Short mmCIF file of C-alpha atoms in Angstrom, two decimals:
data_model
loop_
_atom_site.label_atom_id
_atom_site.label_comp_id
_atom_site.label_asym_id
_atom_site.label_seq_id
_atom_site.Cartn_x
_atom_site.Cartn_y
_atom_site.Cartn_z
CA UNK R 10 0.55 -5.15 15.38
CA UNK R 11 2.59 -8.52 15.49
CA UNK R 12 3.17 -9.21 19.24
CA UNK R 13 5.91 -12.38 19.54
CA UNK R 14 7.95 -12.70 22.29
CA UNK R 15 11.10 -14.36 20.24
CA UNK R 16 11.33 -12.27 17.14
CA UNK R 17 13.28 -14.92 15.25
CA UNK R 18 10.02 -16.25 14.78
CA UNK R 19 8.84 -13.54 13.10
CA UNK R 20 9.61 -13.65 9.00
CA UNK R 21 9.68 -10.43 7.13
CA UNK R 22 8.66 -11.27 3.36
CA UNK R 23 9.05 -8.26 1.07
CA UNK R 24 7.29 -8.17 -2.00
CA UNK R 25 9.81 -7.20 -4.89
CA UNK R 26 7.89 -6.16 -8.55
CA UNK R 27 11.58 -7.01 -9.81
CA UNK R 28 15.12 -8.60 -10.03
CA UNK R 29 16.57 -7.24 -6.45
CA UNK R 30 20.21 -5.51 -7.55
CA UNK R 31 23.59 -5.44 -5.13
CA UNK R 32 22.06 -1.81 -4.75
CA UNK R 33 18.78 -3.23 -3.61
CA UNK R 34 19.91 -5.15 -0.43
CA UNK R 35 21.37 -2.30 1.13
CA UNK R 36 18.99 0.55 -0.20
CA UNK R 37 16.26 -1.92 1.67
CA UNK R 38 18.48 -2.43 4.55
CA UNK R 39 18.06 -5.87 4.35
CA UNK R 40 21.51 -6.66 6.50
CA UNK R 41 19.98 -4.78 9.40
CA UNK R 42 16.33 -6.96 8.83
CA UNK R 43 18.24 -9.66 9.36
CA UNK R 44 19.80 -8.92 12.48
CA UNK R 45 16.66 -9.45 14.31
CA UNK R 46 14.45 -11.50 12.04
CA UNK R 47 14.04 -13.98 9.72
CA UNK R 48 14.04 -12.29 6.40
CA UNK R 49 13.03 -13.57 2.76
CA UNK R 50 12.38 -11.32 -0.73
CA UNK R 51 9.67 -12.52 -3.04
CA UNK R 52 10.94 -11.46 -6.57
CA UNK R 53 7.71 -11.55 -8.97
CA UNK R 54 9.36 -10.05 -11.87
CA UNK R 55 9.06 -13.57 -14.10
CA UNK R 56 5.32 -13.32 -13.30
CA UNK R 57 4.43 -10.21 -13.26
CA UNK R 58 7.08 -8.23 -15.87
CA UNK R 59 8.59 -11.47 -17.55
CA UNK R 60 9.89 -9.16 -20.68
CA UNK R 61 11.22 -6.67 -18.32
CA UNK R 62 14.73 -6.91 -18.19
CA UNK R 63 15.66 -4.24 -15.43
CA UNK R 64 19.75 -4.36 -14.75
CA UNK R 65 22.75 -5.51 -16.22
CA UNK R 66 22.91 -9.13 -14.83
CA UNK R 67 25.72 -8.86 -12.98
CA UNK R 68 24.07 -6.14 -11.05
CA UNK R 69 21.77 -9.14 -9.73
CA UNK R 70 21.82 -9.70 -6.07
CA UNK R 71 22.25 -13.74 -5.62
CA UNK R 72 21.44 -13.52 -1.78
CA UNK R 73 19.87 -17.12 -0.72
CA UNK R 74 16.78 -15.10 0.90
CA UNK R 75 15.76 -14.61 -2.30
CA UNK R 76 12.99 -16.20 -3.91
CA UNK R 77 12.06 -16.24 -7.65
CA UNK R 78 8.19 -17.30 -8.38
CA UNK R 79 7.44 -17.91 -11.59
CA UNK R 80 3.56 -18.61 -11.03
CA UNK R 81 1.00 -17.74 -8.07
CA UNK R 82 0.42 -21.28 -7.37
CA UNK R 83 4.10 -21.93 -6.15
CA UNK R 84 4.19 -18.71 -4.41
CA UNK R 85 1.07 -19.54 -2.35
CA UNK R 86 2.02 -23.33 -1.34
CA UNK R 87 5.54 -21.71 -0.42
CA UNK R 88 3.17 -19.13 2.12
CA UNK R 89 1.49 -22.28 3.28
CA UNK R 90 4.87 -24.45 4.20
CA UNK R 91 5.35 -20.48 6.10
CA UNK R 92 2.53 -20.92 8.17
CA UNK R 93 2.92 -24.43 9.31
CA UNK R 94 6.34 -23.92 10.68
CA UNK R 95 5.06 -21.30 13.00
CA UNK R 96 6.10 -18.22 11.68
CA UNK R 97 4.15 -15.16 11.99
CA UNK R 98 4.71 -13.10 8.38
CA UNK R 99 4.61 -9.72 7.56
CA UNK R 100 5.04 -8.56 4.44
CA UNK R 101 6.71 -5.38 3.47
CA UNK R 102 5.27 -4.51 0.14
CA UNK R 103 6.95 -3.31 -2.84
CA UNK R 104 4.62 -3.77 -5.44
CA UNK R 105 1.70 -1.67 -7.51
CA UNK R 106 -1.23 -2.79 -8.09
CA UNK R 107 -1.57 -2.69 -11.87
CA UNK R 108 -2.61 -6.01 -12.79
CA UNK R 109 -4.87 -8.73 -12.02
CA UNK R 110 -1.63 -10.85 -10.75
CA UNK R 111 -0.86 -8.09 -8.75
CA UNK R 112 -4.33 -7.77 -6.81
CA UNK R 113 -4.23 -11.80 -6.30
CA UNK R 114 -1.06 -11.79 -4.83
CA UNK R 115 -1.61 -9.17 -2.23
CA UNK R 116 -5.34 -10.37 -1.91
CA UNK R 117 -3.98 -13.67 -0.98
CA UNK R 118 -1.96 -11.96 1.84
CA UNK R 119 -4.91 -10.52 3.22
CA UNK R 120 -6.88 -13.22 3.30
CA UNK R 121 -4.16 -15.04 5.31
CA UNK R 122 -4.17 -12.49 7.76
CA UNK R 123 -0.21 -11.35 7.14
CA UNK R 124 -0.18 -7.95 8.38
CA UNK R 125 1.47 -5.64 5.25
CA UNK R 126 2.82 -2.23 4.95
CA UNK R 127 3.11 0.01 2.22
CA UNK R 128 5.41 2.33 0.75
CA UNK R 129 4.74 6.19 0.25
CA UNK R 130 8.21 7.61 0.75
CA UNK R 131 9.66 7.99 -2.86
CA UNK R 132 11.81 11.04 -2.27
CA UNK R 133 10.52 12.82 -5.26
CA UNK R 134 7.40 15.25 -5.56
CA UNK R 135 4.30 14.89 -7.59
CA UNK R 136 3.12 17.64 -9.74
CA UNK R 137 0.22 17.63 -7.45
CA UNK R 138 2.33 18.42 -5.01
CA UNK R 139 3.70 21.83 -6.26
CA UNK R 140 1.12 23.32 -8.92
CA UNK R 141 2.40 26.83 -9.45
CA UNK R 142 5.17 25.57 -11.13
CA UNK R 143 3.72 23.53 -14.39
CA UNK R 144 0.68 25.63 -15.83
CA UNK R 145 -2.27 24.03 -17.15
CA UNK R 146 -1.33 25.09 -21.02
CA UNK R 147 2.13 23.56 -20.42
CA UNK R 148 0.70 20.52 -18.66
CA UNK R 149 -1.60 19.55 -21.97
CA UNK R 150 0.99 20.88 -24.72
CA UNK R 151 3.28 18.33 -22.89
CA UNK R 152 0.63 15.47 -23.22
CA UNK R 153 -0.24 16.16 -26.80
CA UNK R 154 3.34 15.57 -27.49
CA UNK R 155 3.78 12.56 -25.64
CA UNK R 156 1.20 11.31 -27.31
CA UNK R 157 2.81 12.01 -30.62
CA UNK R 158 5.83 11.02 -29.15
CA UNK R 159 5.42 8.84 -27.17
CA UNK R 160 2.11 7.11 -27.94
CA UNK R 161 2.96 3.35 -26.68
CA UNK R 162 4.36 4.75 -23.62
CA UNK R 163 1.31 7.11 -22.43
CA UNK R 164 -0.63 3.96 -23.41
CA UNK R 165 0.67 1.99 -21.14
CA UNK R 166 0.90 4.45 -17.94
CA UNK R 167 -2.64 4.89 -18.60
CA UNK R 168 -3.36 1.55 -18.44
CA UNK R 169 -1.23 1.13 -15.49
CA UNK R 170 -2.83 4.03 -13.96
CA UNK R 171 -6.33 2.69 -15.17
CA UNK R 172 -5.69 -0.62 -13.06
CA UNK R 173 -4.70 0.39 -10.51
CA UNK R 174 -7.98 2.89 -9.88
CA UNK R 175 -10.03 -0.49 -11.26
CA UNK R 176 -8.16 -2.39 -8.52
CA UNK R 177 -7.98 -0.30 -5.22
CA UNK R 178 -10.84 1.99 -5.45
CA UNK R 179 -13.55 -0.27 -7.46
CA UNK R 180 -12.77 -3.88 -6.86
CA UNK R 181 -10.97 -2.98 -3.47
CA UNK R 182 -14.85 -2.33 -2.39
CA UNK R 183 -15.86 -5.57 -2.47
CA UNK R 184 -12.38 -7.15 -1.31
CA UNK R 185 -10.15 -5.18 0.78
CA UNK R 186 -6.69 -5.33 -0.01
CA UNK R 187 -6.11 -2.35 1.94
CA UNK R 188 -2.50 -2.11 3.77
CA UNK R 189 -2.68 -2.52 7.51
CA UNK R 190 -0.12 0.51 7.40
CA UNK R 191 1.30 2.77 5.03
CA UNK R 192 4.92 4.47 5.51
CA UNK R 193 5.33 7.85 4.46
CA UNK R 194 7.88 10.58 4.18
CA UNK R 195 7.20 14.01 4.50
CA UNK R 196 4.59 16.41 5.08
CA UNK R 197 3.35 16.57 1.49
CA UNK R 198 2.84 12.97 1.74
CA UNK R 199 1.26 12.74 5.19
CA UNK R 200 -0.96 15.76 4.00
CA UNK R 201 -2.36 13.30 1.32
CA UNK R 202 -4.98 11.55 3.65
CA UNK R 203 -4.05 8.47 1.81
CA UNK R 204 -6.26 4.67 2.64
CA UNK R 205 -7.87 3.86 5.97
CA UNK R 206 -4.63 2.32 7.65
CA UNK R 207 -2.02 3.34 10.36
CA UNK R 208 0.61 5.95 9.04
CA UNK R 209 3.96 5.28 9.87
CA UNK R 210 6.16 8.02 9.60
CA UNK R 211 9.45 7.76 8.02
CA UNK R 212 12.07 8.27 5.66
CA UNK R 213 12.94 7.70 1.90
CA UNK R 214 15.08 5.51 1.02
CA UNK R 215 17.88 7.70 0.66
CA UNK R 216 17.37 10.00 3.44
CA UNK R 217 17.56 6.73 5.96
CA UNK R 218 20.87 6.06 4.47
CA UNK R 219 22.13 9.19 5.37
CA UNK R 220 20.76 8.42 8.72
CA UNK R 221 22.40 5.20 8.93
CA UNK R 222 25.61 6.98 7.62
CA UNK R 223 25.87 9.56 10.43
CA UNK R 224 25.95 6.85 12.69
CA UNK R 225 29.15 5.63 11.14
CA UNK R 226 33.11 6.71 11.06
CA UNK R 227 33.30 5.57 7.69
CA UNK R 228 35.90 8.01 5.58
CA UNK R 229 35.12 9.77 2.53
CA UNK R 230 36.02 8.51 -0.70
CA UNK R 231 39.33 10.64 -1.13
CA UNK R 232 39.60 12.78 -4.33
CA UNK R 233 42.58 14.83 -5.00
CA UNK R 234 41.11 17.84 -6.69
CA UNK R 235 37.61 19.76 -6.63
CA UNK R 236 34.89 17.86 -8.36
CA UNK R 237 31.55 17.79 -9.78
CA UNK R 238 29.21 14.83 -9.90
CA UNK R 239 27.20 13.46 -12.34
CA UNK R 240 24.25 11.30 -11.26
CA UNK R 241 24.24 8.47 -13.76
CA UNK R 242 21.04 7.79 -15.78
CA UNK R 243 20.88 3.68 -16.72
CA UNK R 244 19.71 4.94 -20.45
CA UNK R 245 20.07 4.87 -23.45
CA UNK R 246 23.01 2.36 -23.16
CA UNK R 247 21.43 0.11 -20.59
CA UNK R 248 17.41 -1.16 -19.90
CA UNK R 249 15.37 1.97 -18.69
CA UNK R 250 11.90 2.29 -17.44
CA UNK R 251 10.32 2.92 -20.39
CA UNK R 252 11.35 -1.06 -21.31
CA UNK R 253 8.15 -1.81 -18.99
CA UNK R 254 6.17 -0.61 -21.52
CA UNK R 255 8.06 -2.11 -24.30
CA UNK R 256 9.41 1.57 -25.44
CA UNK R 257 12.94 2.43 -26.51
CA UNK R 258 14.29 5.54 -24.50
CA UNK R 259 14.48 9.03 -26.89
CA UNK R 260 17.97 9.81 -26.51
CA UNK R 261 20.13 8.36 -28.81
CA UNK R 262 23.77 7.00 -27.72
CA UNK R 263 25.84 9.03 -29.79
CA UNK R 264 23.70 12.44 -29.04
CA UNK R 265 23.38 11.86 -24.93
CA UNK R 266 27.01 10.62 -24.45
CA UNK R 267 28.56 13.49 -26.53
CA UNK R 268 26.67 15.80 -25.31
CA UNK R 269 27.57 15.04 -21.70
CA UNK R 270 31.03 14.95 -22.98
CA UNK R 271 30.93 18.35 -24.50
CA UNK R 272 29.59 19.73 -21.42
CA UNK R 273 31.83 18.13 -18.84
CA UNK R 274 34.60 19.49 -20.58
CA UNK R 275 33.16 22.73 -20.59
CA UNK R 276 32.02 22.76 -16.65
CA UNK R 277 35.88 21.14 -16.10
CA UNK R 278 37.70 24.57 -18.14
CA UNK R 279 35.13 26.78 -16.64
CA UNK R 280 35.50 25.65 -12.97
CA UNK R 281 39.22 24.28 -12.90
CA UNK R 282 37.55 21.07 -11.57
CA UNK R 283 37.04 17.50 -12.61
CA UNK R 284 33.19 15.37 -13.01
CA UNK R 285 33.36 12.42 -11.53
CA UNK R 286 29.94 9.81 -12.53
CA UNK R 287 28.28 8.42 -9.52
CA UNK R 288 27.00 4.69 -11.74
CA UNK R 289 23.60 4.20 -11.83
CA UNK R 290 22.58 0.66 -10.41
CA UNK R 291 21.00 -0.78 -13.33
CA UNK R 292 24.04 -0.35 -15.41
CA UNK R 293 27.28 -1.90 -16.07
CA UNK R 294 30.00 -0.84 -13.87
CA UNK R 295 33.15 0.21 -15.16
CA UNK R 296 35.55 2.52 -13.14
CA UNK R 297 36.42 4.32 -15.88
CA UNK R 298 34.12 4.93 -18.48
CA UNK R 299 35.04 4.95 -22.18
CA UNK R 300 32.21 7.04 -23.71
CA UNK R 301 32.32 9.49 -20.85
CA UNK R 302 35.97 10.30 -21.93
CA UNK R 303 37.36 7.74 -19.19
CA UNK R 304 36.06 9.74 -16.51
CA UNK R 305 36.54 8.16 -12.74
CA UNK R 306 33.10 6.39 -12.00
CA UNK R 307 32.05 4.91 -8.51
CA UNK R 308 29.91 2.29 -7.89
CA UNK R 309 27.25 2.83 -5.26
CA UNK R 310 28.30 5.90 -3.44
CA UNK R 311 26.46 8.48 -4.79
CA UNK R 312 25.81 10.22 -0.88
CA UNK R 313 29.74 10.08 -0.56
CA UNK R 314 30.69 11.94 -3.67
CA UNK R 315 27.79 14.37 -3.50
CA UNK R 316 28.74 15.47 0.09
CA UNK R 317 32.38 16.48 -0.73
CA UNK R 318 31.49 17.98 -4.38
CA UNK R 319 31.37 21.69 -5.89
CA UNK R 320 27.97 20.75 -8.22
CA UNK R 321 25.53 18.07 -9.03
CA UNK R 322 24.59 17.31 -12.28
CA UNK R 323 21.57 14.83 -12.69
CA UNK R 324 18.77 14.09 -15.87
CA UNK R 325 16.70 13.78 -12.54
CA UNK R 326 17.88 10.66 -10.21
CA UNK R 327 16.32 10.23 -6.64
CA UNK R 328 19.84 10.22 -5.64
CA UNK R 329 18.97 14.30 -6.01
CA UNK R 330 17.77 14.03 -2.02
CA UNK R 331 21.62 14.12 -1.11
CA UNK R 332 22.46 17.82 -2.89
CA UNK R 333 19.39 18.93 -0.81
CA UNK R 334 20.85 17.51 2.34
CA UNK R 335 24.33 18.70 1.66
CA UNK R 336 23.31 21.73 -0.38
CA UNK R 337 25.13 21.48 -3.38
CA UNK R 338 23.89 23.74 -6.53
CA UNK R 339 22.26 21.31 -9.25
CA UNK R 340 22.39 21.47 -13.08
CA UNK R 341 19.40 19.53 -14.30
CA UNK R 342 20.42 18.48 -18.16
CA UNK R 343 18.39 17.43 -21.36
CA UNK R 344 18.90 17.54 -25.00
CA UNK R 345 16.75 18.00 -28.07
CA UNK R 346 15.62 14.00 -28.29
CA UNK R 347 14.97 14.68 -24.77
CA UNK R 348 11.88 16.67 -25.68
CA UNK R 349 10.25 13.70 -27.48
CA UNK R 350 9.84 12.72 -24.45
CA UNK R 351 7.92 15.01 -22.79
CA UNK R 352 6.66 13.29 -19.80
CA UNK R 353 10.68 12.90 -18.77
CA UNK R 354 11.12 17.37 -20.32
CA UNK R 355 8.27 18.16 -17.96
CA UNK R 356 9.52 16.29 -15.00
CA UNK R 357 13.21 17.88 -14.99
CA UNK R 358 11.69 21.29 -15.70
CA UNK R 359 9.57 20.96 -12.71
CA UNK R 360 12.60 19.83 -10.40
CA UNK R 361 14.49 22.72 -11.75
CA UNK R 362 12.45 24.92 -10.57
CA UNK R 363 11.14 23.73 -7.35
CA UNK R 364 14.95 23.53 -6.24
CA UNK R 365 16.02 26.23 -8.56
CA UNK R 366 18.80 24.89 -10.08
CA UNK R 367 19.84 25.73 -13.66
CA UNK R 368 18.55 23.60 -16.82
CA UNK R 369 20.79 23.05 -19.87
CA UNK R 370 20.01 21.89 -22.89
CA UNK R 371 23.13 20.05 -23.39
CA UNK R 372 22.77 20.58 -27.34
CA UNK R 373 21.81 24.23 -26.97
CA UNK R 374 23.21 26.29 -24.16
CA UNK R 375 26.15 29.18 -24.06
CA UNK R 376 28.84 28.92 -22.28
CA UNK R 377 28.14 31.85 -19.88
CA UNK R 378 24.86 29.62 -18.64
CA UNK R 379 27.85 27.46 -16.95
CA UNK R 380 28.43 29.76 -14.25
CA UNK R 381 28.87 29.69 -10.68
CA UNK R 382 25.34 29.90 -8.31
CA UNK R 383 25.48 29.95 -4.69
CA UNK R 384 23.65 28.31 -2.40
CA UNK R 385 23.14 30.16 0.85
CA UNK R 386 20.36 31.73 -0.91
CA UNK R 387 18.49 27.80 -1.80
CA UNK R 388 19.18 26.24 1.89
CA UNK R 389 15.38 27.33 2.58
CA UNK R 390 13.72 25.94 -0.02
CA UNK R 391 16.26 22.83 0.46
CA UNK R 392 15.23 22.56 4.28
CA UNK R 393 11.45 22.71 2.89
CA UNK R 394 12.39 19.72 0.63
CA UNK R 395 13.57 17.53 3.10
CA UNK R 396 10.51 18.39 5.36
CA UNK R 397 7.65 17.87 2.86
CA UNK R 398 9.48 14.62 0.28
CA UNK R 399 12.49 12.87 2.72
CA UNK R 400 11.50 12.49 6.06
CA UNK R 401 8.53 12.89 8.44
CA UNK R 402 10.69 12.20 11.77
CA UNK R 403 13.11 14.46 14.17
CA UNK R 404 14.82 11.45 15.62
CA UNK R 405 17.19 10.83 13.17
CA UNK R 406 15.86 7.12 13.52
CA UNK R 407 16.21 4.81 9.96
CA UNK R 408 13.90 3.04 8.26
CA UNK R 409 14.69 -0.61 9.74
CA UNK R 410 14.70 0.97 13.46
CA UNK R 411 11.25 1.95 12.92
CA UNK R 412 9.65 -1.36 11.03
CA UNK R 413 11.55 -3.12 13.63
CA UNK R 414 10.25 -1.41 16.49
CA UNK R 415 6.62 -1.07 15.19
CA UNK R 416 6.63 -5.12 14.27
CA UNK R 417 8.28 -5.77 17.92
CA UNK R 418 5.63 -4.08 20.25
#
């Protein structure tokens, strides 16, 4: 561990794949890094995913910790001036390692002795995770159709996927790159018996916001009326995902959009309620959005609305983790263009059933499938969520208490 007596003289670096959004600095909790250290983020995404535009640009943190490298060579003299002004680094480590550039840059760490940790705590289950819920048929009719489908896209996860075997299980023999710790969340993680570091139990992301939250008096966003929530996908109108691999999202505009439209209105009749849209942070925000029939939107507060509201609704956001918490029923939604993209289909089925909320095919569905489900009869397999994908700790301790008090001892 990083023993220092002052820890102003200790600089937390953390190693950002891409552009860090307004969303970013607090989802990190990079105003409570700074408190107690000296804090800097490392944003790679000119050098490693230079076509990869990821957010609406004024979605773009402009924080003066932030550093943009545009080669390795830059990146490693900047280390250097680091390390002669008496700084002890670690580096909190956001990246994959899925490319050559990749492996260098976290090599390079290593062999400067920075102690690193790495991330395990995405809030979200793998298929691995849960296998009584997607058979094998269903599995490979799925692939076969993303490959029809989707063939540029399963390309390039395989590749990804390809690397980063290649890189931390053949290469990483000869030159360890291995973390010095890896933080997880939940059991289903820590059951994984992951690389030979130190686990560090933890939280997602968005479960230690809801830890920093209960420490707060902060009031709830105040809605007149009863409400549903819709957890805002970035696509199609704004850069997904698939724009890593150079693919255009399935859904069209005019089919997703009036769709949702079609079945908010339908879910507002049926319910005597109102759907409020919780923005997603790679898109543009507007508080009231025109192709969601002007619809209220909020920017950043997707815990707040989701704790006060009837339903969720979601095309599966991590942002999920908060109608487990506060046990709100879920409608998981898709349309037909949705299933040309069967990687995404598969996914949403799979969350729909693990948390057994209902899936509608927004271009298919009758109106009797919008009906009220209760959830006193979920809250166990909610509780088991939390437990095995949000948190690993008790304590009620967030993220930045525990880095901080691991890098401080």
């Amino acid at each position: 561990m990083v023993k220092m007596n002052n820890p102003r003289k200790i600089k937390i670096i953390f190693l950002a794949p891409y552009r860090f959004k307004k969303f970013d600095i607090d989802r990190y909790e990079i105003k409570f890094f700074k408190k107690k250290f000296n804090i800097e983020i490392h944003d790679f995404s000119k050098l490693l995913y230079p076509h990869f535009n990821s957010s609406f640009k004024q979605n773009y943190a402009a924080d003066k910790e932030i550093k943009i490298f545009k080669s390795f060579e830059k990146w490693k003299n900047h280390i250097h001036k680091i390390k002669k002004s008496n700084y002890k680094i670690f580096a909190l480590n956001l990246l994959a390692i899925d490319s050559y550039k990749a492996f260098k840059i976290l090599f390079f760490i290593k062999s400067m002795n920075i102690k690193r940790m790495d991330f395990l705590n995405f809030g979200i289950p793998y298929y691995s995770h849960e296998k009584n819920l997607i058979s094998v048929f269903e599995h490979y009719k799925l692939k076969f159709r993303e490959l029809i489908y989707r063939t540029r896209f399963l390309i390039g996860n395989l590749k990804s996927k390809i690397n980063q075997y290649f890189f931390n299980n053949i290469i990483g023999i000869f030159f360890n790159i291995k973390p010095d710790y890896l933080f997880t969340a939940g059991k289903k993680f820590l059951n994984d018996k992951k690389k030979k570091c130190i686990i560090v139990k933890g939280n997602s992301w968005d479960y230690s916001r809801y830890v920093r939250e209960l420490k707060k008096n902060k009031k709830n966003i105040k809605i007149n009326s009863d409400y549903a929530v819709f957890l805002a996908n970035s696509g199609p109108k704004y850069p997904t995902d698939s724009h890593l691999y150079k693919t255009k999202v399935t859904e069209s505009v005019k089919n997703w959009y009036g769709g949702l439209n079609r079945f908010f209105n339908n879910l507002e009749n049926k319910f005597d309620l109102k759907v409020i849209i919780a923005t997603h942070p790679k898109a543009k925000f507007e508080k009231k959005i025109p192709y969601l029939g002007n619809r209220r939107a909020y920017k950043n507060s997707a815990m707040e609305l989701v704790k006060n509201c009837k339903y969720v609704i979601t095309h599966q956001s991590t942002s999920l983790s908060y109608a487990t918490i506060y046990k709100k029923p879920i409608f998981f939604i898709y349309t037909n263009e949705t299933k040309k993209n069967p990687g995404v289909f598969k996914y949403n089925k799979f969350l729909s059933k693990l948390l057994v909320g209902k899936l509608i095919n927004m271009n298919n569905y009758s109106k009797n499938n919008i009906n009220h489900f209760k959830i006193n009869n979920l809250k166990t397999k909610y509780n088991n969520y939390i437990k095995n994908y949000l948190t690993s700790r008790l304590d009620k301790k967030a993220n930045f208490e525990i880095i901080t008090s691991l890098i401080k001892n």
